[in-house]
Short mmCIF file of C-alpha atoms in Angstrom, two decimals:
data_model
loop_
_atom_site.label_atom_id
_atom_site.label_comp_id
_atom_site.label_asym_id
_atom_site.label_seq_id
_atom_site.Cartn_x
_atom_site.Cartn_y
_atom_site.Cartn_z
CA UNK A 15 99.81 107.96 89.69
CA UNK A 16 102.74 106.65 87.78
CA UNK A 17 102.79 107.37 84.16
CA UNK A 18 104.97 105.66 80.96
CA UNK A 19 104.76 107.55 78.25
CA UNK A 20 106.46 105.72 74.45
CA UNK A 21 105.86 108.23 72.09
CA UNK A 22 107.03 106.00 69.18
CA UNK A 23 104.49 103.55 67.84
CA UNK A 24 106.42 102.01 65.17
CA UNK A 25 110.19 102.63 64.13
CA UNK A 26 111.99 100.58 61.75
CA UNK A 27 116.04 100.19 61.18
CA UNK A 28 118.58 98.15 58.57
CA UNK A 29 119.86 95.12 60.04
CA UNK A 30 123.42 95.45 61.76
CA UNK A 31 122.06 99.35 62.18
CA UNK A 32 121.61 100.86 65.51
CA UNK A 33 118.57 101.61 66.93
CA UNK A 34 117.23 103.86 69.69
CA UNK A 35 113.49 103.84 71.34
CA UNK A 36 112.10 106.23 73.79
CA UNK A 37 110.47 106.14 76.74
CA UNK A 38 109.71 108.77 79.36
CA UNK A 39 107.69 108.40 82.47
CA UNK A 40 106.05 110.31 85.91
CA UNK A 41 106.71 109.73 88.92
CA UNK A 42 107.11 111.64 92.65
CA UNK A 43 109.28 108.29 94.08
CA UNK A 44 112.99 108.29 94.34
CA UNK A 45 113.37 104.50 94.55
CA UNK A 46 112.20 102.07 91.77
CA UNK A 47 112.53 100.08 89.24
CA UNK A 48 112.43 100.62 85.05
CA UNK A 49 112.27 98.13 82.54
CA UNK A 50 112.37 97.03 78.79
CA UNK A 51 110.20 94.26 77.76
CA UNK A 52 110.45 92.84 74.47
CA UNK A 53 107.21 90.86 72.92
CA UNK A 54 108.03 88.95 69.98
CA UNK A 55 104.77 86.79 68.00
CA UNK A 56 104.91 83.99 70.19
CA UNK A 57 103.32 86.94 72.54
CA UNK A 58 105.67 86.04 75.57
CA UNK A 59 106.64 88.93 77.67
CA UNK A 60 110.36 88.70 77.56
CA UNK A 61 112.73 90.76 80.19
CA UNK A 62 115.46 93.02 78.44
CA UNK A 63 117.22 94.95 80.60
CA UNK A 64 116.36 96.37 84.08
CA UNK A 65 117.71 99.61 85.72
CA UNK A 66 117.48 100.81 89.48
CA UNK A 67 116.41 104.27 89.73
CA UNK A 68 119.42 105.26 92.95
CA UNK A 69 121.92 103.74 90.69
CA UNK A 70 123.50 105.90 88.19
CA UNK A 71 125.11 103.58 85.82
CA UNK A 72 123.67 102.55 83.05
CA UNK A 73 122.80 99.12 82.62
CA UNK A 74 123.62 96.98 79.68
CA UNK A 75 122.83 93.55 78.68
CA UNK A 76 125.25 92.54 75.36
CA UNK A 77 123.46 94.76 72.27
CA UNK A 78 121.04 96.12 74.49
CA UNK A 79 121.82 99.35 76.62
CA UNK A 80 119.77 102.20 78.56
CA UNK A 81 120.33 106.02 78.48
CA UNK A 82 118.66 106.54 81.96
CA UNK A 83 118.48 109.78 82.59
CA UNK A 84 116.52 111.03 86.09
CA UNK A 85 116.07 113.97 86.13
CA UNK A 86 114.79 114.46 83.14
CA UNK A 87 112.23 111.10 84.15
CA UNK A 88 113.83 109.66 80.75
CA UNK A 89 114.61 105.49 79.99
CA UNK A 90 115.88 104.61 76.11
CA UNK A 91 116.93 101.84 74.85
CA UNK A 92 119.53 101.67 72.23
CA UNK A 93 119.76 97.65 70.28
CA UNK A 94 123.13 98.10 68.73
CA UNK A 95 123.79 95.70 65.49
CA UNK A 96 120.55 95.31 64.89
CA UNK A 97 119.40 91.69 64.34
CA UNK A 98 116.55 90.15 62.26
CA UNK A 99 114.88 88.75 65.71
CA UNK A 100 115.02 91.84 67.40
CA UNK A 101 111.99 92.36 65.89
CA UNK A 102 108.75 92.80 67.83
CA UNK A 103 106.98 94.79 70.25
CA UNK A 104 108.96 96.44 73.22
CA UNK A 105 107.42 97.86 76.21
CA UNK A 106 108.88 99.83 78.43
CA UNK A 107 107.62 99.79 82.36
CA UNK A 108 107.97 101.18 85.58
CA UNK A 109 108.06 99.46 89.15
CA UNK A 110 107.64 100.40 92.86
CA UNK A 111 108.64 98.24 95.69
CA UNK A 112 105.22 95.50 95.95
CA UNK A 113 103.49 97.11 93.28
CA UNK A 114 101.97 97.40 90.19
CA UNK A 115 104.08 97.28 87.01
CA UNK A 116 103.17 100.10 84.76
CA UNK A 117 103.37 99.90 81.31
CA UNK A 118 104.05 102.57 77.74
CA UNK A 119 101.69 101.94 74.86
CA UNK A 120 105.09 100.04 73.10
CA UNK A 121 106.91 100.64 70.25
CA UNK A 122 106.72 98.12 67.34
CA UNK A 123 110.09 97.85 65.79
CA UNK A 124 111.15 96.23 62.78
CA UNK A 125 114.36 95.02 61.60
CA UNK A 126 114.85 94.90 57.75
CA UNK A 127 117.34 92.81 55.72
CA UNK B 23 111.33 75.42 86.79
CA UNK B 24 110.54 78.59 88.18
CA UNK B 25 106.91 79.71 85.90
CA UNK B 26 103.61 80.78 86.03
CA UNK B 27 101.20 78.77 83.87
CA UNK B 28 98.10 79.91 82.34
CA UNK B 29 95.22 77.84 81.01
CA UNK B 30 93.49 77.92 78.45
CA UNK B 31 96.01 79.52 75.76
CA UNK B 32 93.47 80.83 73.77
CA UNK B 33 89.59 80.29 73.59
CA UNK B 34 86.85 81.66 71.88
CA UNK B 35 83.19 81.89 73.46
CA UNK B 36 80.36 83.63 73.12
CA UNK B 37 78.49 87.17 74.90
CA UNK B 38 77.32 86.32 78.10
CA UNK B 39 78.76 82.69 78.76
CA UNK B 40 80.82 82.18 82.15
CA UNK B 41 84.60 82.00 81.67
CA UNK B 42 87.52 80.97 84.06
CA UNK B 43 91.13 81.74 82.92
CA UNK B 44 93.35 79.96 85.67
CA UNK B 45 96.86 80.75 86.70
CA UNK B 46 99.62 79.53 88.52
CA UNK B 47 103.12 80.59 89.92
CA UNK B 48 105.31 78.17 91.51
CA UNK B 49 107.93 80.30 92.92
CA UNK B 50 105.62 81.06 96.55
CA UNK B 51 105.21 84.97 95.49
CA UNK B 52 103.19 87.35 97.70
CA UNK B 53 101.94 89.40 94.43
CA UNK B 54 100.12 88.50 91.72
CA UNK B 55 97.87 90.54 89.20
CA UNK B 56 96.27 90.50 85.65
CA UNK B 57 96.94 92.39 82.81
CA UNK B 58 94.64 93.30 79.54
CA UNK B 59 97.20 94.33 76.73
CA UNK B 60 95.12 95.86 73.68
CA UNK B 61 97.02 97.80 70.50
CA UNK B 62 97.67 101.45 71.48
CA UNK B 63 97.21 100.93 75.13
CA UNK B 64 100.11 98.41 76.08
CA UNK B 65 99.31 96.24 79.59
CA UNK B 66 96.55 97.24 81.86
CA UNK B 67 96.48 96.15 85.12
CA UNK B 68 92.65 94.39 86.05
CA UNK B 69 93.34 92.99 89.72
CA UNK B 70 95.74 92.80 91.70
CA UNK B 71 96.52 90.32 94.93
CA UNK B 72 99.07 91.01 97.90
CA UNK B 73 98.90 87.85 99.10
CA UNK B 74 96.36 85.36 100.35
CA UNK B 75 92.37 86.74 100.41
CA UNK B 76 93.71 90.53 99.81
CA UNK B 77 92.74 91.60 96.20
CA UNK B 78 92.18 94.82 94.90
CA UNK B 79 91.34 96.50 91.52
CA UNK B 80 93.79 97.72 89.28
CA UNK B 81 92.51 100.12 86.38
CA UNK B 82 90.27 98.56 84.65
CA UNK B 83 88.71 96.11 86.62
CA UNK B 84 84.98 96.10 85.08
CA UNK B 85 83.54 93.16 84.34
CA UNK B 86 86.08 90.64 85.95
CA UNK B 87 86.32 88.90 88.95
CA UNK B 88 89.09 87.30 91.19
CA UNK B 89 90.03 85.46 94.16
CA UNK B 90 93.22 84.45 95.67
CA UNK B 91 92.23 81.13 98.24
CA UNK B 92 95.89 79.85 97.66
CA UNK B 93 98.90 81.49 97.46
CA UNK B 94 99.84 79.64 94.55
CA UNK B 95 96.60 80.91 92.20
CA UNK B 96 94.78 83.69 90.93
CA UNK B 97 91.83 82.91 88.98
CA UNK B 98 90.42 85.26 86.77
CA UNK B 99 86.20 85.13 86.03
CA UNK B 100 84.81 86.87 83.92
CA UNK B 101 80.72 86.06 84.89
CA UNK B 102 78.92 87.72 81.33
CA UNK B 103 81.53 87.96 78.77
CA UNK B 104 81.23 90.69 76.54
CA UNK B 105 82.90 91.83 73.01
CA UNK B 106 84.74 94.45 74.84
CA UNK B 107 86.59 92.01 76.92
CA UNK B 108 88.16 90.34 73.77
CA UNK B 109 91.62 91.08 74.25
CA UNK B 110 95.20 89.50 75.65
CA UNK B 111 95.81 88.49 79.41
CA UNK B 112 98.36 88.00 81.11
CA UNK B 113 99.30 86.86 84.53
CA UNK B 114 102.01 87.95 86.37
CA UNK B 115 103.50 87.70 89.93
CA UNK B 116 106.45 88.75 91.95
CA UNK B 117 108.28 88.37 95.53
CA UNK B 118 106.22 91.65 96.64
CA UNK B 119 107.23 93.12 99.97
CA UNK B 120 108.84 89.90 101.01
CA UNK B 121 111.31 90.21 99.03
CA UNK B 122 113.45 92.22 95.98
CA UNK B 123 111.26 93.74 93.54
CA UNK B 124 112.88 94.47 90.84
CA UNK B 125 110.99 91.74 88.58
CA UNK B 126 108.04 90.52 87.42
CA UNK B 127 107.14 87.28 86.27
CA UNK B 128 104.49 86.64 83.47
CA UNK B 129 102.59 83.89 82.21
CA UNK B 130 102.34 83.17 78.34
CA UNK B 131 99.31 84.86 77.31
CA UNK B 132 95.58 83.73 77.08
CA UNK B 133 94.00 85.02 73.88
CA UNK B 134 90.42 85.66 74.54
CA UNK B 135 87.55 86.38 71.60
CA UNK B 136 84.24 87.34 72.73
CA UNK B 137 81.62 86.99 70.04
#
């Protein structure tokens, strides 16, 4: 069974700092899916940034970029210029084609003035 | 509007007393499933649907219920509530095998407490 594995509960950086949060996770497929979720108060479940497993570029989205390393079975994110609403819960999950999404414990990260 | 909706928000009942949480997706997906999210343990998967009448338990599927008539909702019952099942839930669906799967769709959160 697939396994994500955040091994940072909490992490906290200056605002306009860079951050990076890590997530590794098991797996014996080649093709699927990996994802950052980012869960502010309001509690919605908000889509970050998405990478493919058989592509090898990393995907950004504006602050937010992936170190996606697979062989190593390794996903970070790094949230450059850290903002005061980056704050909140991130998940990172895994995907296979018509399945489950499975999810890390999350990291709770907080973004200080 | 492409969304899945899911009703009540949050609600508070007591051990033992029937409970429905409903939800919705509008955008004709073949999957759908239900999450528990509880501090420490991130989302859970409860039940999961491939597509009309074909459900199946995800991890921790004890104590819930759920049925998939249309393709449009997935109900989840929970028949004798108990303190363990206060928690978060979400819904979520996406295309599933019909189409790309590379994302997932969730509802807003129903905030259950279970005294």
């Amino acid at each position: 069974a697939q396994t994500v594995t955040q091994s940072q509960p909490e992490m906290s950086v200056q605002e306009a700092e860079t951050v990076t949060l890590s997530c590794t996770y098991d797996t014996s497929e080649s093709n699927y899916y990996l994802f950052w979720y980012k869960q502010p108060p309001s509690r919605q479940m908000i889509l970050v940034i998405r990478q493919e497993a058989y592509k090898q570029q990393n995907a950004t989205e504006n602050r937010f970029s992936v170190n996606f390393q697979k062989a190593a079975k390794s996903f970070s994110l790094k949230i450059s210029d850290s903002q005061l609403g980056d704050t909140a819960m991130y998940f990172c999950a895994f995907m296979n084609r018509g399945d489950d999404m499975r999810f890390g414990a999350g990291t709770r990260l907080t973004v200080k003035p | 509007e492409a969304q899945v909706t899911q009703n009540p928000r949050y609600l508070i009942t007591v051990t033992g007393k029937k409970l429905t949480v409903t939800c919705s997706q509008n955008m004709n997906h073949e999957y759908m499933s239900w999450y528990r999210q509880d501090p420490g343990l991130g989302l859970r998967q409860i039940y999961y649907s491939m597509n009309v009448e074909v459900t199946d338990k995800g991890d921790v599927p004890e104590g819930y219920k759920v049925s998939r008539k249309e393709k449009r909702n997935f109900p989840l019952i929970l028949e004798s509530p108990s303190p363990n099942q206060t928690s978060l839930y979400f819904c979520a669906s996406n295309p599933g095998t019909s189409g790309t799967y590379n994302e997932q769709f969730f509802g807003p959160g129903t905030r259950l407490t279970v005294l």
